[in-house]
Amino acid sequence: MNAFEIVVYPFLFAAIYFEVFLLVTLLSASKKKAPVPESLLPRVAVIVPCWNEESTISATTDSLLALSYPKDKLRIVLVNDGSTDRTGEMLESYASNPQVKVVHQENGGKFAAVNFGIQNAGGADLIGCLDADSFVEPNALREMIPYFDDATIAAVTPAMSVHKPKNILEHMQHAEFVLGIALRYILAVVNGLYVAPGPFSLYRRRVFDELGGFKYGYQTEDMEMALRVQKAGYAIASAPSARVYTKVMRTVPTLLKQRTRWTSGFLLNMIHDYWSLVGNPRYGALGLLVLPLAFFSIVGGLVVAGIALYHVIESIVRTVSVTYGVPLSYTLMPRFSLEWSSLPVTGILLLSLLAMLGSIFFIILGKRVSQTPGHLGCGVILYIFVYALVAPLWLARSVVEVTTGAKLSWRNTDARF
Amino acid sequence: MPLFSRNSLIALAITLAIIATVFFAVEYLNRQRVAELRAIEDQLATNTLSLETQFALLAEAPCEDLASGTGLSQEVGGIGDRLAAAEEQLGKTDPEVVRLKERYTLLQIRDYLLAERIERTCDINPIVVLYFYSNVPGECADCDRAGYALSYLRQTYPSLRVYSFDYHLDLAALKTLIGMEKIEGRFPAFVIENKRSYGFTTLEEFEKAFPDELFESATTSTSTPR
């Protein structure tokens, strides 16, 4: 076994072990919950924090108003977080709707806007948060309510999807989000979720009364809140049939910026405030498996990418050096052998293929449990081949930011969460 | 037992079983590769015997029957490629690979000697290159480039005969050949038309060591050197 194999095998083992664990746990995943009768539905307030969202806020608000939910039990709180465009004006156009409450505050950041919204939520039993660049399907809220039948459930997450993906990055993120639906669906069985995403997660009101409102959380306030909920001994459920569409990054620089923020937020939250959860048997799957593997995957992604990059560069340099001076017609001549014995079959190759097949299986599973419309073929291929190329970039940037203490940039330019 | 603990243990058992199966499959494939090497060894033995026979026949056979060469050169080249693949898959120190390499080296030496004898007896002048390389790390920085250039020349000029030898292979016949050709431990080393040379700079420079007849034969080949 060479040095490369010694480094790579532990990460492959971890990846396959995690996938097998998910498969085994899938067998215990709960079936769809029975709907709650209309008369028993709780009062809900959905907070929409807005900062310069003039292009998307109407679609977001309209989708909330179209929710299949008793109007007297649903309040929509639109919070203008000191927008400098026409957002405030557009929000005011909804103020006459009895279901809608529009409030304004000086720019204080998303967490402050959501907290201001909670203060204006009236007597709601459940508080939902919806990013202003996302919109919900009419049955989404009704699909989430039944999961609160268990008193330990503090929050429920929906199935996030990309609406009509167009370019390569959107297709890739579409497949990634569908994979995320499957992972949340399964990990929720063992209470292994550590983030309740901004696009339409639903919380019990008393959780905020007991644990406090949202915090800065190193720009990942939804992750910080989920970790706080877990630390307090509550559980987070997943409702894969509750669909919310969200806008995703369309360019590599904005994608890098967003994912760097997520990864750095995770690392900083864990290192500074929630390290006690890692490896702690009290937190079951979250403490013993999910969080350690999340760290391990960051290290693994960087190490494997570093080794692969080294080998690619070395191979290019060697090929150029060896073939220099020899006519390209000879160098580019295809050479392959039909003999099976010449196939480069190694343990690393086979285990990598297995891990890749596992990912494809979970993407298909995510599509099935969430009934996500459309085709995913293109997205799956892009996810398998492109994601591995770009992910190390934000992992490296995050690690540099966290270790050097570089100041994180605040807003994203083309999406909010 | 809690669900998480139970599932963790089941997943661990299944993962270990998967990894063991993968290792077993790779090991099985490697064993098959070794079996394949043994088949090549048999082929080498047959070829060596064939060369011996041709040696014996040379005294009797008219030169025109040998003008086309021993007929083994292309085959020897093909076995060389498979040997290189086996080295890549099983490692340069695998005993089976080393044994095969020794037999292949012997076959090359026999073919070379036969070519020399035909040249003397029948006035046929094949262009022959003896190429000595080293696999010892750091000992031959230019061997990869030299080997690639020779592969290109062999492909472009089919009349060129290339015999490649691992200088450090522990084989008495090879050591005798090294002694006969007075090859020093500097790499890459070449004997081109009975002239020794060391080192490799560029293909253009390297080609100057070959006689013009080689390049005149290019009219029959499919590609043209730069």
XYZ file of C-alpha atoms in Angstrom:
643
model
C 0.000 0.000 0.000
C 1.549 3.312 -1.066
C 1.310 6.700 0.689
C -1.580 7.816 -1.531
C -3.622 4.724 -0.616
C -2.852 5.075 3.090
C -4.267 8.602 3.015
C -7.269 7.922 0.778
C -8.581 4.630 2.219
C -9.764 6.103 5.573
C -11.848 8.705 3.733
C -13.312 6.086 1.412
C -14.095 3.907 4.416
C -15.872 6.821 6.104
C -17.855 7.644 2.947
C -19.013 4.073 2.424
C -19.749 3.558 6.111
C -21.918 6.689 6.131
C -23.806 5.576 3.033
C -24.382 2.093 4.456
C -25.561 3.643 7.720
C -28.035 5.757 5.749
C -29.269 2.693 3.871
C -29.773 0.731 7.076
C -31.507 3.687 8.738
C -33.708 4.197 5.682
C -35.472 0.974 6.641
C -36.661 2.700 9.822
C -37.766 5.921 8.088
C -41.333 6.858 8.888
C -44.084 6.846 6.343
C -45.880 10.043 5.435
C -47.762 11.517 8.384
C -51.550 11.678 8.374
C -52.862 15.221 7.818
C -54.069 17.237 10.801
C -57.798 18.120 10.623
C -58.410 21.745 9.785
C -60.051 22.471 13.106
C -56.932 21.312 14.966
C -54.412 23.254 12.890
C -52.207 25.545 14.999
C -51.770 29.280 14.413
C -48.731 29.989 12.295
C -46.736 33.123 11.554
C -44.294 33.126 8.655
C -41.512 35.710 8.860
C -39.962 36.972 5.616
C -36.807 39.041 6.239
C -36.140 41.305 3.249
C -33.080 43.255 2.273
C -33.178 44.672 -1.253
C -35.430 41.925 -2.555
C -37.545 43.948 -4.981
C -37.122 41.385 -7.755
C -38.360 38.366 -5.805
C -40.459 39.526 -2.862
C -43.768 39.601 -4.746
C -43.493 35.968 -5.847
C -42.457 34.968 -2.322
C -45.351 36.788 -0.664
C -47.894 35.628 -3.251
C -46.862 32.014 -2.701
C -47.416 32.437 1.057
C -50.841 33.983 0.476
C -51.698 31.006 -1.732
C -50.878 28.478 1.015
C -53.655 26.003 1.600
C -54.161 27.013 5.236
C -57.009 28.679 7.134
C -56.576 32.408 6.662
C -57.425 33.168 10.264
C -54.606 30.910 11.427
C -51.870 32.155 9.132
C -50.080 35.457 9.558
C -47.362 36.684 7.215
C -44.840 39.109 8.685
C -42.814 40.959 6.062
C -39.754 42.583 7.625
C -37.997 45.307 5.684
C -34.414 45.148 6.936
C -33.419 48.669 5.886
C -33.629 48.014 2.148
C -32.225 50.685 -0.123
C -34.245 49.720 -3.211
C -38.027 49.607 -3.744
C -38.529 46.639 -1.397
C -40.145 48.723 1.378
C -42.588 50.244 -1.064
C -43.489 46.851 -2.488
C -44.019 45.411 0.991
C -46.390 48.263 1.836
C -48.555 47.274 -1.130
C -49.452 44.118 0.877
C -50.173 45.989 4.108
C -53.908 46.172 3.389
C -54.176 42.379 3.387
C -55.477 41.280 6.817
C -53.130 38.273 6.794
C -50.049 40.415 6.240
C -48.154 42.600 8.644
C -45.403 44.817 7.286
C -42.730 46.103 9.644
C -39.607 48.134 8.988
C -36.317 48.275 10.831
C -32.903 49.735 10.276
C -30.566 47.325 8.609
C -29.433 44.858 11.250
C -28.860 41.660 9.361
C -31.039 38.642 8.728
C -31.047 37.307 12.282
C -32.160 40.681 13.662
C -34.888 40.936 11.020
C -36.255 37.494 11.872
C -36.224 38.307 15.597
C -38.106 41.547 14.888
C -40.597 39.477 12.907
C -41.042 37.038 15.784
C -41.859 39.982 18.057
C -44.641 40.863 15.614
C -45.923 37.308 15.209
C -48.919 37.778 17.475
C -50.123 34.660 19.242
C -48.750 32.145 16.744
C -47.990 28.620 18.001
C -45.519 27.955 15.214
C -43.074 30.348 13.591
C -41.894 29.829 10.042
C -39.043 31.635 8.325
C -38.923 32.033 4.583
C -36.086 33.644 2.663
C -37.309 36.376 0.348
C -35.913 34.625 -2.715
C -37.893 31.422 -2.108
C -41.477 30.426 -2.645
C -43.621 27.618 -1.339
C -46.077 25.202 -2.884
C -49.664 25.571 -1.613
C -49.652 22.366 0.464
C -46.176 22.854 1.977
C -47.330 24.161 5.356
C -50.045 21.532 5.783
C -47.458 18.832 5.022
C -45.207 20.065 7.829
C -47.758 20.481 10.612
C -48.294 16.747 11.399
C -44.624 16.355 12.408
C -45.263 18.516 15.476
C -47.383 15.748 16.991
C -44.240 14.692 18.865
C -43.585 17.120 21.743
C -39.793 16.743 21.383
C -39.865 18.090 17.828
C -38.761 21.716 17.945
C -38.445 22.349 14.217
C -39.416 20.828 10.881
C -37.498 21.306 7.635
C -39.060 21.144 4.162
C -37.825 19.708 0.850
C -35.833 22.424 -0.902
C -35.703 22.381 -4.676
C -34.322 24.544 -7.439
C -37.083 26.007 -9.568
C -36.549 25.276 -13.275
C -32.731 25.023 -13.254
C -31.162 26.441 -16.393
C -27.394 26.678 -16.367
C -24.785 24.086 -15.371
C -24.417 25.309 -11.784
C -28.185 25.389 -11.243
C -28.560 21.811 -12.522
C -25.698 20.710 -10.287
C -27.246 22.362 -7.230
C -30.637 20.907 -8.151
C -29.187 17.379 -7.846
C -27.353 18.396 -4.675
C -30.549 19.739 -3.100
C -32.454 16.558 -3.998
C -29.638 14.574 -2.370
C -30.054 16.855 0.651
C -33.754 15.934 0.827
C -32.830 12.234 1.062
C -30.134 12.872 3.679
C -32.444 14.971 5.857
C -35.263 12.440 5.438
C -33.053 9.620 6.724
C -30.975 11.498 9.311
C -34.124 12.900 10.897
C -34.964 9.303 11.911
C -31.981 9.342 14.291
C -32.250 13.087 15.046
C -29.059 13.835 13.146
C -29.954 17.208 11.582
C -27.821 20.202 12.472
C -29.317 22.822 10.181
C -32.869 24.005 9.606
C -32.488 25.817 6.270
C -33.662 29.381 5.782
C -36.151 28.536 3.086
C -39.222 27.701 5.162
C -38.177 25.898 8.295
C -40.909 25.861 10.912
C -40.281 26.218 14.682
C -42.359 25.878 17.815
C -42.927 29.322 19.275
C -41.980 28.173 22.764
C -38.507 27.216 21.501
C -37.770 30.909 20.990
C -39.286 31.738 24.380
C -37.083 29.133 26.030
C -33.837 29.366 24.019
C -34.003 32.940 22.749
C -34.204 34.256 19.216
C -31.828 33.948 16.307
C -28.200 34.980 16.742
C -25.567 36.190 14.327
C -24.157 32.639 14.273
C -21.225 33.604 12.055
C -23.654 34.379 9.210
C -25.298 30.972 9.521
C -28.095 31.863 11.941
C -30.228 28.905 10.797
C -27.429 26.465 11.579
C -26.724 28.108 14.926
C -30.393 27.897 15.893
C -30.569 24.221 14.892
C -27.469 23.432 16.929
C -28.920 25.319 19.903
C -32.143 23.338 19.559
C -30.197 20.075 19.476
C -28.034 21.067 22.435
C -31.206 21.755 24.447
C -32.318 18.186 23.836
C -35.000 18.812 21.227
C -35.318 17.092 17.878
C -35.563 18.350 14.285
C -37.831 16.558 11.816
C -37.921 16.528 8.039
C -41.017 16.781 5.863
C -39.870 15.631 2.409
C -43.261 16.265 0.794
C -43.346 19.936 1.858
C -41.849 21.666 -1.159
C -40.170 25.022 -1.207
C -38.379 26.388 -4.239
C -35.362 28.543 -3.754
C -33.008 30.563 -5.866
C -29.481 29.222 -6.172
C -26.182 30.678 -7.257
C -25.746 31.106 -10.973
C -22.034 31.853 -11.139
C -18.951 30.187 -9.707
C -17.811 33.252 -7.696
C -21.202 33.662 -5.955
C -21.429 29.915 -5.353
C -17.950 29.976 -3.817
C -18.914 32.917 -1.640
C -22.101 31.267 -0.418
C -20.532 27.868 0.283
C -17.539 29.449 1.969
C -19.975 31.234 4.261
C -21.786 27.974 5.042
C -18.580 26.015 5.684
C -16.941 28.770 7.699
C -20.164 29.225 9.656
C -20.237 25.543 10.473
C -16.606 25.484 11.578
C -16.868 28.663 13.662
C -20.131 27.644 15.318
C -18.708 24.255 16.185
C -15.304 25.444 17.351
C -16.540 28.385 19.422
C -19.956 27.386 20.734
C -20.926 23.782 20.091
C -17.759 21.735 20.393
C -19.335 19.926 23.351
C -21.692 18.166 20.942
C -18.910 16.485 18.961
C -18.251 12.933 20.082
C -20.797 13.296 22.888
C -22.905 10.113 23.238
C -25.694 12.186 24.757
C -26.405 13.570 21.283
C -26.548 10.136 19.632
C -26.162 10.129 15.860
C -25.531 13.866 15.724
C -22.694 13.799 18.242
C -21.124 10.483 17.381
C -21.570 10.293 13.629
C -22.924 13.331 11.762
C -20.823 16.127 13.250
C -17.538 14.145 13.336
C -18.131 13.081 9.734
C -18.902 16.662 8.735
C -15.457 17.649 10.029
C -13.877 14.571 8.490
C -15.460 15.347 5.103
C -13.966 18.850 5.118
C -10.512 17.455 5.893
C -11.034 14.572 3.451
C -12.228 16.850 0.666
C -9.152 19.006 1.030
C -6.647 16.161 1.404
C -7.986 14.076 -1.485
C -8.318 17.145 -3.709
C -4.770 18.176 -2.793
C -3.388 14.750 -3.635
C -5.400 14.593 -6.872
C -4.220 18.058 -7.869
C -0.625 17.098 -7.158
C -0.958 13.954 -9.297
C -2.672 15.820 -12.149
C -0.008 18.535 -12.220
C 2.794 15.990 -11.921
C 1.258 13.916 -14.709
C 0.873 16.938 -17.001
C 4.438 18.089 -16.336
C 5.775 14.570 -16.890
C 3.770 14.051 -20.074
C 4.863 17.381 -21.516
C 8.461 16.679 -20.545
C 8.469 13.106 -21.899
C 6.662 13.845 -25.153
C 8.431 17.137 -25.899
C 9.854 17.068 -29.411
C 7.885 14.006 -30.512
C 5.223 14.768 -33.154
C 1.754 15.323 -31.692
C 0.312 12.888 -34.240
C 2.112 10.110 -32.351
C 1.435 11.447 -28.842
C -2.283 11.885 -29.458
C -2.708 8.498 -31.123
C -5.285 6.570 -29.030
C -3.772 3.593 -27.271
C -5.864 1.098 -25.384
C -5.817 -2.575 -24.826
C -8.809 -4.869 -25.070
C -7.219 -7.305 -22.647
C -8.988 -7.275 -19.283
C -5.705 -7.826 -17.471
C -4.522 -4.378 -18.536
C -7.500 -2.646 -16.859
C -6.343 -0.491 -13.934
C -8.713 -2.052 -11.395
C -7.682 -1.102 -7.865
C -9.329 -1.090 -4.465
C -9.509 2.709 -4.504
C -11.188 2.717 -7.899
C -13.798 0.111 -6.916
C -14.575 1.749 -3.558
C -14.816 5.173 -5.230
C -17.262 3.751 -7.758
C -19.319 2.245 -4.928
C -19.390 5.573 -3.097
C -20.427 7.308 -6.312
C -23.206 4.778 -6.949
C -24.352 5.342 -3.368
C -24.651 9.087 -4.023
C -26.648 8.462 -7.199
C -28.955 6.090 -5.288
C -29.643 8.733 -2.633
C -30.350 11.378 -5.273
C -32.904 9.043 -6.864
C -34.332 8.314 -3.410
C -34.587 12.040 -2.668
C -36.493 12.587 -5.898
C -38.888 9.751 -5.075
C -39.670 10.666 -1.466
C -40.184 14.315 -2.367
C -41.876 13.659 -5.710
C -39.582 16.298 -7.222
C -40.741 17.008 -10.787
C -38.503 17.070 -13.862
C -35.460 15.135 -14.947
C -32.295 14.903 -12.909
C -29.962 13.046 -15.297
C -27.965 16.089 -16.326
C -27.825 17.356 -12.742
C -26.584 14.009 -11.414
C -23.746 13.881 -13.948
C -22.780 17.456 -13.158
C -23.003 16.818 -9.436
C -20.749 13.767 -9.676
C -18.129 15.370 -11.920
C -18.276 19.138 -11.363
C -19.016 19.303 -7.639
C -15.801 17.447 -6.808
C -13.860 20.025 -8.802
C -15.318 23.147 -7.204
C -16.040 22.005 -3.627
C -12.341 21.925 -2.605
C -12.158 25.627 -3.512
C -14.647 26.716 -0.882
C -13.356 24.168 1.632
C -9.856 25.598 1.273
C -11.111 29.180 1.424
C -13.142 28.441 4.553
C -10.257 26.756 6.308
C -8.026 29.722 5.474
C -10.683 32.171 6.694
C -11.266 30.284 9.925
C -7.602 29.689 10.724
C -6.499 33.228 9.858
C -9.549 34.908 11.333
C -10.199 36.777 8.084
C -13.378 38.841 8.195
C -16.269 37.171 6.422
C -18.047 39.207 3.790
C -21.668 39.908 4.509
C -24.216 39.885 1.729
C -24.457 37.680 -1.315
C -25.143 39.491 -4.531
C -27.614 37.192 -6.229
C -29.270 35.196 -3.504
C -30.077 35.581 0.102
C -29.655 32.418 2.096
C -30.490 -1.408 21.915
C -31.133 2.161 20.642
C -31.768 2.501 16.911
C -28.597 4.520 16.311
C -26.346 2.016 18.102
C -27.953 -0.934 16.341
C -27.714 0.689 12.909
C -24.117 1.782 13.541
C -23.049 -1.778 14.284
C -24.953 -3.217 11.322
C -23.450 -0.554 9.042
C -19.957 -1.309 10.360
C -20.387 -5.032 9.684
C -21.728 -4.409 6.165
C -18.991 -1.862 5.384
C -16.277 -4.256 6.501
C -17.868 -6.982 4.374
C -17.972 -4.653 1.336
C -14.349 -3.625 1.765
C -13.250 -7.233 2.276
C -15.127 -8.206 -0.902
C -13.462 -5.407 -2.851
C -10.018 -6.409 -1.602
C -10.775 -10.044 -2.429
C -11.912 -9.046 -5.945
C -8.755 -6.998 -6.535
C -6.617 -9.844 -5.209
C -8.454 -12.287 -7.495
C -7.822 -10.009 -10.481
C -4.157 -9.794 -9.575
C -3.958 -13.578 -9.381
C -5.519 -13.733 -12.825
C -2.942 -11.244 -14.022
C -0.193 -13.484 -12.687
C -1.780 -16.427 -14.520
C -1.768 -14.276 -17.647
C 1.931 -13.598 -17.069
C 2.560 -17.326 -16.912
C 0.889 -17.663 -20.311
C 3.235 -14.970 -21.613
C 6.130 -16.884 -20.120
C 5.088 -19.953 -22.079
C 4.970 -17.830 -25.201
C 8.429 -16.482 -24.447
C 9.740 -20.004 -23.984
C 8.308 -21.015 -27.359
C 9.802 -17.946 -29.013
C 13.189 -18.603 -27.456
C 13.066 -22.177 -28.752
C 12.113 -20.868 -32.172
C 15.119 -18.576 -32.167
C 17.378 -21.461 -31.165
C 16.044 -23.414 -34.098
C 16.598 -20.511 -36.460
C 20.153 -20.270 -35.177
C 20.643 -23.925 -36.032
C 18.999 -23.511 -39.418
C 21.066 -20.504 -40.319
C 23.961 -22.712 -41.308
C 21.720 -24.507 -43.803
C 19.153 -21.908 -44.902
C 19.805 -19.633 -47.841
C 20.091 -15.967 -46.940
C 17.113 -14.876 -49.040
C 14.849 -16.917 -46.707
C 16.076 -14.790 -43.811
C 15.960 -11.466 -45.545
C 12.657 -10.587 -43.903
C 14.223 -11.038 -40.471
C 13.373 -13.488 -37.735
C 9.718 -12.487 -37.669
C 9.899 -12.116 -33.924
C 10.645 -8.421 -33.663
C 7.039 -7.213 -33.714
C 5.996 -9.977 -31.357
C 8.828 -9.155 -28.990
C 7.710 -5.527 -28.998
C 4.139 -6.565 -28.142
C 5.319 -8.694 -25.231
C 7.354 -5.720 -24.050
C 4.187 -3.603 -23.894
C 2.369 -6.272 -21.874
C 5.343 -6.566 -19.572
C 5.248 -2.800 -19.007
C 1.525 -3.066 -18.153
C 2.246 -5.931 -15.731
C 4.957 -3.824 -14.064
C 2.437 -1.024 -13.655
C -0.268 -3.270 -12.169
C 1.730 -5.637 -9.984
C 4.811 -3.567 -9.229
C 8.368 -3.723 -10.514
C 9.476 -5.990 -7.677
C 6.759 -8.627 -8.032
C 8.622 -11.974 -8.329
C 6.518 -13.084 -11.288
C 7.147 -9.794 -13.091
C 10.885 -10.027 -12.440
C 10.981 -13.630 -13.710
C 9.085 -12.641 -16.835
C 11.390 -9.707 -17.369
C 14.397 -12.001 -17.143
C 12.968 -14.341 -19.760
C 12.019 -11.422 -21.957
C 15.538 -10.058 -21.652
C 16.969 -13.425 -22.632
C 14.695 -13.548 -25.659
C 15.781 -10.057 -26.686
C 19.449 -10.999 -26.361
C 18.889 -14.146 -28.466
C 17.026 -12.135 -31.100
C 19.776 -9.542 -31.112
C 22.496 -12.161 -31.516
C 20.578 -13.808 -34.340
C 20.161 -10.434 -36.069
C 23.903 -9.828 -35.726
C 24.663 -13.249 -37.175
C 22.304 -12.735 -40.102
C 23.949 -9.391 -40.717
C 27.392 -10.990 -40.866
C 26.375 -14.074 -42.843
C 23.901 -12.622 -45.303
C 25.002 -9.020 -45.657
C 21.662 -7.766 -44.378
C 22.007 -4.565 -42.363
C 19.108 -4.008 -39.992
C 19.460 -0.841 -37.898
C 19.736 -1.956 -34.306
C 19.542 0.028 -31.059
C 20.491 -1.383 -27.684
C 18.953 0.756 -24.976
C 20.036 0.427 -21.351
C 17.927 2.074 -18.677
C 17.715 2.099 -14.904
C 14.650 1.871 -12.687
C 16.591 2.968 -9.612
C 14.962 6.231 -8.445
C 17.078 9.275 -9.269
C 19.544 7.353 -11.408
C 18.086 8.164 -14.796
C 16.123 11.379 -15.121
C 15.905 11.117 -18.920
C 14.996 7.427 -19.296
C 11.260 8.107 -19.655
C 11.935 10.595 -22.449
C 14.439 8.311 -24.147
C 12.059 5.324 -23.942
C 9.212 7.366 -25.385
C 11.385 8.660 -28.241
C 12.497 5.111 -29.068
C 8.872 3.914 -29.064
C 8.056 6.686 -31.502
C 11.005 5.816 -33.750
C 10.142 2.112 -33.691
C 6.553 2.888 -34.632
C 7.568 5.355 -37.368
C 10.398 3.283 -38.851
C 9.416 -0.407 -38.682
C 12.851 -1.470 -39.932
C 14.381 -0.184 -36.691
C 15.100 -2.862 -34.108
C 15.043 -1.675 -30.513
C 16.212 -3.858 -27.623
C 15.628 -2.411 -24.156
C 17.428 -3.678 -21.075
C 17.090 -2.912 -17.389
C 20.766 -2.378 -16.526
C 20.339 -3.633 -12.959
C 18.457 -6.839 -13.772
C 20.281 -9.688 -12.064
C 20.825 -11.865 -15.116
C 24.173 -13.353 -16.100
C 23.536 -13.122 -19.867
C 22.663 -9.437 -19.547
C 25.788 -8.763 -17.501
C 27.835 -10.477 -20.209
C 26.169 -8.305 -22.879
C 26.852 -5.185 -20.791
C 30.482 -6.285 -20.489
C 30.768 -7.037 -24.217
C 29.330 -3.669 -25.167
C 31.382 -1.935 -22.438
C 28.353 -0.057 -21.072
C 29.147 2.153 -18.087
C 26.650 2.862 -15.302
C 25.456 6.120 -16.886
C 21.909 6.392 -18.188
C 20.294 6.319 -20.593
C 22.917 4.386 -22.540
C 22.595 3.432 -26.190
C 24.458 1.308 -28.688
C 23.417 2.482 -32.146
C 25.107 0.794 -35.046
C 27.806 -0.470 -32.662
C 28.545 3.036 -31.351
C 28.041 3.774 -27.652
C 26.416 6.991 -26.466
C 25.039 8.288 -23.203
C 22.329 10.737 -22.273
C 19.288 12.093 -24.075
C 18.596 15.713 -24.910
C 16.048 16.024 -27.732
C 14.562 13.736 -30.346
C 16.110 15.903 -33.067
C 19.565 15.490 -31.543
C 18.967 11.793 -30.913
C 18.028 11.165 -34.552
C 21.458 12.372 -35.657
C 22.930 9.198 -34.183
C 21.035 7.065 -36.700
C 22.201 6.351 -40.247
C 20.380 8.072 -43.109
C 19.033 4.743 -44.423
C 16.610 4.644 -41.515
C 14.930 7.890 -42.530
C 14.920 6.956 -46.193
C 12.736 3.996 -45.212
C 10.152 6.510 -43.955
C 8.506 6.540 -47.372
C 6.960 3.217 -46.428
C 5.699 4.400 -43.055
C 2.507 6.221 -42.210
C 3.905 9.105 -40.212
C 6.761 11.469 -40.746
C 9.204 12.647 -38.120
C 9.516 16.339 -37.441
